[in-house]
Short mmCIF file of C-alpha atoms and ligand atoms in Angstrom, two decimals:
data_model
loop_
_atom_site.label_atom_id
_atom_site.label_comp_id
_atom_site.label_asym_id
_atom_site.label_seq_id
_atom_site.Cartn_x
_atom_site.Cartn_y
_atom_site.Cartn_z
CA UNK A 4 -26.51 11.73 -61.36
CA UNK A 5 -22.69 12.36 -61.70
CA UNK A 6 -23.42 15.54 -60.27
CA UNK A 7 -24.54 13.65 -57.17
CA UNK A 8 -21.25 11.76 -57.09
CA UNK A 9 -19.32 14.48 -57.38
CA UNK A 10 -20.88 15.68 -54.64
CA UNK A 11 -20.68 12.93 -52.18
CA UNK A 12 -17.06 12.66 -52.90
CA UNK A 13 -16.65 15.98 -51.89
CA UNK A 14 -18.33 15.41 -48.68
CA UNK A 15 -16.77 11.99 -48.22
CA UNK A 16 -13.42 14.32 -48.66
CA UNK A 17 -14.33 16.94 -46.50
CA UNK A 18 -15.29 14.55 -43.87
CA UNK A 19 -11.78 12.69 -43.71
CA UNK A 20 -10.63 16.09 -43.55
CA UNK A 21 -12.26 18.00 -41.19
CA UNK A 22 -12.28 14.92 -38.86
CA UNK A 23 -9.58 15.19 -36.33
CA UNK A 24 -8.37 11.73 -34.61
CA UNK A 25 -8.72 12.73 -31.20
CA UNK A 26 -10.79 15.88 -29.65
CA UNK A 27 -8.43 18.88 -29.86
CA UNK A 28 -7.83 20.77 -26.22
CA UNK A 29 -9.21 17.50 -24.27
CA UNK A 30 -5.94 15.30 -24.23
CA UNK A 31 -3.70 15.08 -21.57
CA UNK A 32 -0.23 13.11 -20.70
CA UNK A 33 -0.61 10.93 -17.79
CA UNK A 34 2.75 11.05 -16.63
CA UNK A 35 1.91 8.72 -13.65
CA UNK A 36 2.00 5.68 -16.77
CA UNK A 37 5.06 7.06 -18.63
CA UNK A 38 7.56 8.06 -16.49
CA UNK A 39 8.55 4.83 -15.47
CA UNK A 40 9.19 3.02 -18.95
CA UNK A 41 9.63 4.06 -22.17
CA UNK A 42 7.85 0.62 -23.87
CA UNK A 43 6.70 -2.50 -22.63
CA UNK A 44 8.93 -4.49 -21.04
CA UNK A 45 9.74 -7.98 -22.61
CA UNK A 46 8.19 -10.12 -20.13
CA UNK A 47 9.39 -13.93 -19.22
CA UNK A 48 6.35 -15.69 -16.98
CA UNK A 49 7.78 -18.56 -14.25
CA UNK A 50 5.11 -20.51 -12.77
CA UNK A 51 6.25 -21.54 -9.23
CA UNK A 52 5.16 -25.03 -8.07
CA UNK A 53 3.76 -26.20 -11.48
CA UNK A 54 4.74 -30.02 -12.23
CA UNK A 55 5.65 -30.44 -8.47
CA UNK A 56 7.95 -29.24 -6.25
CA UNK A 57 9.81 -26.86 -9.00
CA UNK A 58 9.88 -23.83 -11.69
CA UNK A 59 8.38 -23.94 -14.75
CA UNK A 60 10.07 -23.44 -16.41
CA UNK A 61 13.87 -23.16 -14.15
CA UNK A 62 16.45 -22.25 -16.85
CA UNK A 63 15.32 -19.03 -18.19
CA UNK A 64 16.87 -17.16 -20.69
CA UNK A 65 15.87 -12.95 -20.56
CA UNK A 66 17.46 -10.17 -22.27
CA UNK A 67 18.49 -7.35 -19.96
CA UNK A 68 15.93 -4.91 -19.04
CA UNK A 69 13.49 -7.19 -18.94
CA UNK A 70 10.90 -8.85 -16.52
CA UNK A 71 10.55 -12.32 -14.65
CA UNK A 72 7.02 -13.01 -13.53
CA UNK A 73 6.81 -15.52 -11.05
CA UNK A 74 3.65 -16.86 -10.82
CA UNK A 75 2.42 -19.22 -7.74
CA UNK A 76 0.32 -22.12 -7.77
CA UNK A 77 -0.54 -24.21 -4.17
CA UNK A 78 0.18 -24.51 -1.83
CA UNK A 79 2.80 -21.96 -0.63
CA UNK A 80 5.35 -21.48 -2.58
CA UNK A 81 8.15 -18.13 -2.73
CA UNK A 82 11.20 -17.19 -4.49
CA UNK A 83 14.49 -15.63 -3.27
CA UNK A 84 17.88 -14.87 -4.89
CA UNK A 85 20.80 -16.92 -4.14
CA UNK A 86 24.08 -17.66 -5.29
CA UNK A 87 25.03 -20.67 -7.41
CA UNK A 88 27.67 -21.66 -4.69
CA UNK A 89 25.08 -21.68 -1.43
CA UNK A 90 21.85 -22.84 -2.49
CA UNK A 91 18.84 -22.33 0.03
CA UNK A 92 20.15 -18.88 1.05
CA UNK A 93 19.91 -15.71 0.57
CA UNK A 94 22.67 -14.68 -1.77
CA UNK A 95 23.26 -10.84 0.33
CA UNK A 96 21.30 -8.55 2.39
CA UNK A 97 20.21 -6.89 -1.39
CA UNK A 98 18.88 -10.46 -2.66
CA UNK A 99 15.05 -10.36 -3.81
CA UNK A 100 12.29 -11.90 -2.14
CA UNK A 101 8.91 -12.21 -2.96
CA UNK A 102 7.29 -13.36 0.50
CA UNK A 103 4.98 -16.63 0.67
CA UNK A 104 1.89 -16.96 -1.24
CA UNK A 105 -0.33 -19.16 0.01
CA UNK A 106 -3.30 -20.36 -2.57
CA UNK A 107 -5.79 -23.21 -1.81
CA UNK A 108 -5.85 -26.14 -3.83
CA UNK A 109 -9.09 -25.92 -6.67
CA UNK A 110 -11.66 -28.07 -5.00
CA UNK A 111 -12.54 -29.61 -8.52
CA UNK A 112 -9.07 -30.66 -9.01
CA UNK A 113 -8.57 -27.63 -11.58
CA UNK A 114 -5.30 -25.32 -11.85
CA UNK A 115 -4.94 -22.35 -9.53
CA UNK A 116 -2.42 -19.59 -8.56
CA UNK A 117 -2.07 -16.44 -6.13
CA UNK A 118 -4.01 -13.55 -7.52
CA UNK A 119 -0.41 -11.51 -6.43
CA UNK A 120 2.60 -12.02 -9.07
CA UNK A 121 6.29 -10.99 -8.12
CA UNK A 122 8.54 -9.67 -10.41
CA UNK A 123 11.84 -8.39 -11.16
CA UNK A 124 14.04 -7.22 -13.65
CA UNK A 125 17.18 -8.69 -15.23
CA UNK A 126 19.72 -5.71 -14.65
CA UNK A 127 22.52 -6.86 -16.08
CA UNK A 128 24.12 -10.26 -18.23
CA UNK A 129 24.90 -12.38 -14.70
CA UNK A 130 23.25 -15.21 -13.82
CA UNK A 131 20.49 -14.42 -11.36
CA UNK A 132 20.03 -18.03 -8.96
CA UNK A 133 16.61 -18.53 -7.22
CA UNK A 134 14.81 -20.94 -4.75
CA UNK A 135 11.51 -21.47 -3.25
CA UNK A 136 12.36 -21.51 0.61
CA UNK A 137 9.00 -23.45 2.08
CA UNK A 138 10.69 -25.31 4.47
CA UNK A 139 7.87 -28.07 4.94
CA UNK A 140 8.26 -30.56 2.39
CA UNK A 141 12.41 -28.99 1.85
CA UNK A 142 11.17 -27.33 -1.47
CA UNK A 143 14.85 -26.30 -2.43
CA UNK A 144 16.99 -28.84 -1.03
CA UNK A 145 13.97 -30.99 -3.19
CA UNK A 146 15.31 -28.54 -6.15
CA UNK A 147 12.77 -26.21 -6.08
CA UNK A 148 15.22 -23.96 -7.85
CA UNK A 149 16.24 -21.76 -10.84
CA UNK A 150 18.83 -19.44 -12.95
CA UNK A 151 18.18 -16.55 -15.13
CA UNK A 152 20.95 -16.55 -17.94
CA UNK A 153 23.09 -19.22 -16.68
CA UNK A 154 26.58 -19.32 -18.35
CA UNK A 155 26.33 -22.11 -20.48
CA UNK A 156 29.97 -22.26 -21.75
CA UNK A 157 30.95 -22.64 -17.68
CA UNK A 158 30.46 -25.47 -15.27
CA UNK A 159 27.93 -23.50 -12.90
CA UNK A 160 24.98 -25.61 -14.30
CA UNK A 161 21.77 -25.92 -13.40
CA UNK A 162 22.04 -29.64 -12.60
CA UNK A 163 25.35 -28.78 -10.40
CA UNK A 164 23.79 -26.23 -8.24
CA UNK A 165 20.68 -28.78 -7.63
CA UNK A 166 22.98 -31.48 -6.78
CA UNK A 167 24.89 -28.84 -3.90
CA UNK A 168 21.07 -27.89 -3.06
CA UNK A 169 20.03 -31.31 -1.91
CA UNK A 170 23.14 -31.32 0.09
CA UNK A 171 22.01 -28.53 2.33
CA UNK A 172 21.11 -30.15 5.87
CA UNK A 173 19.41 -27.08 7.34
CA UNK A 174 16.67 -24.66 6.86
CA UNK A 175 16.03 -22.25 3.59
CA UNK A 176 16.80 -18.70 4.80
CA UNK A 177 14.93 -15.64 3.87
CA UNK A 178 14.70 -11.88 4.20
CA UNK A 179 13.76 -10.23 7.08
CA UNK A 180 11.17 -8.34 4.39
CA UNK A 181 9.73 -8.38 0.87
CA UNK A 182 12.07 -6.49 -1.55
CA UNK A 183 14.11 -6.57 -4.33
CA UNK A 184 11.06 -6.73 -6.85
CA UNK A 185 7.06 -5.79 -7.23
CA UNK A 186 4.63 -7.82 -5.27
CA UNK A 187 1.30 -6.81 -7.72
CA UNK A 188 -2.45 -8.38 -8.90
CA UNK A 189 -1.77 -11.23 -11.36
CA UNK A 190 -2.93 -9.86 -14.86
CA UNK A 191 -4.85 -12.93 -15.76
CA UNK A 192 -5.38 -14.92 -12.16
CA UNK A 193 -8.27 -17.03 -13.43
CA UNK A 194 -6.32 -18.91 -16.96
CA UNK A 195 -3.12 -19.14 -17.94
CA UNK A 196 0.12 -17.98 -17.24
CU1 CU B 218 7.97 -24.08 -3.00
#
């Protein structure tokens, strides 16, 4: 009988031993997945056109290095960089834009967005100013805006740059072409955000 134990402890033993975590000679490094980053990136989700005509949420605050990704419910919503002093436009020829993304409204009344995301990366410690620039329905100069990492010890608020937004007569501008970010499949297009 303790014979017996001794013996299946041994094995037990000899099988934690012997046992190597992953098959030796099969592993490889898929340097297509780690080349780019060395850990996940801190991630801070936006959901464009949620609660009407705006960003959910708009004042975002994001360590640099990390990600912003915008997510798009209906009907056709976008986001561009801007500058806090002219809303609506593009802030430079380098600004980001994510293109339109149109999404049909859920027939039973649920919540929907684009099965695309857009995202970009918070380089550096300025603030980073952003508007939707559907035209129809004047989503910016409606304040269909936003600011990564406003200063909050300045007077370039949030509620300023809306208030010089709904004084823009003409036309949101955008860029000629998608850039500035990654247009890619929404991780989780069917709940949440
Ligand atoms: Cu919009």
């Amino acid at each position: 009988m303790l014979s017996n134990s001794v013996v299946a402890v041994f094995l037990s033993a000899l099988a934690l031993t012997s046992a190597a975590p992953y098959p030796q000679g099969t592993a490889t490094i898929d340097t297509r997945q780690t080349k780019t980053y060395a850990a996940p990136r801190e991630t801070r989700t936006v959901v464009a056109g949620r609660g009407g005509l705006r960003f959910d949420p708009e004042n975002i605050v994001a360590p640099i290095g990390s990600i912003i990704e915008f997510h798009f419910t209906p009907l056709n919503h976008s986001v561009v960089e801007s500058s806090f002093e002219r809303p609506c436009q593009p802030k430079d020829a380098a600004s980001f834009y994510s293109g339109f993304f149109p999404v049909p409204r859920s027939p039973d009344g649920g919540v929907t967005q684009s099965a695309e995301v857009f995202q970009i990366e918070v380089k550096n410690d300025q603030p980073i100013w952003f508007y939707c620039a559907q035209n129809t329905g004047r989503h910016c100069q409606s304040g269909m805006v936003g600011v990564v990492n406003q200063k909050f010890d300045g007077d370039k608020t949030l509620a300023k740059h809306k208030q010089l937004a709904a004084q823009v007569s003409g036309d949101s501008g955008v860029q000629p072409w998608i850039q500035g970010g990654e247009r890619k499949a929404n991780p989780n297009p069917l709940s949440g955000f």
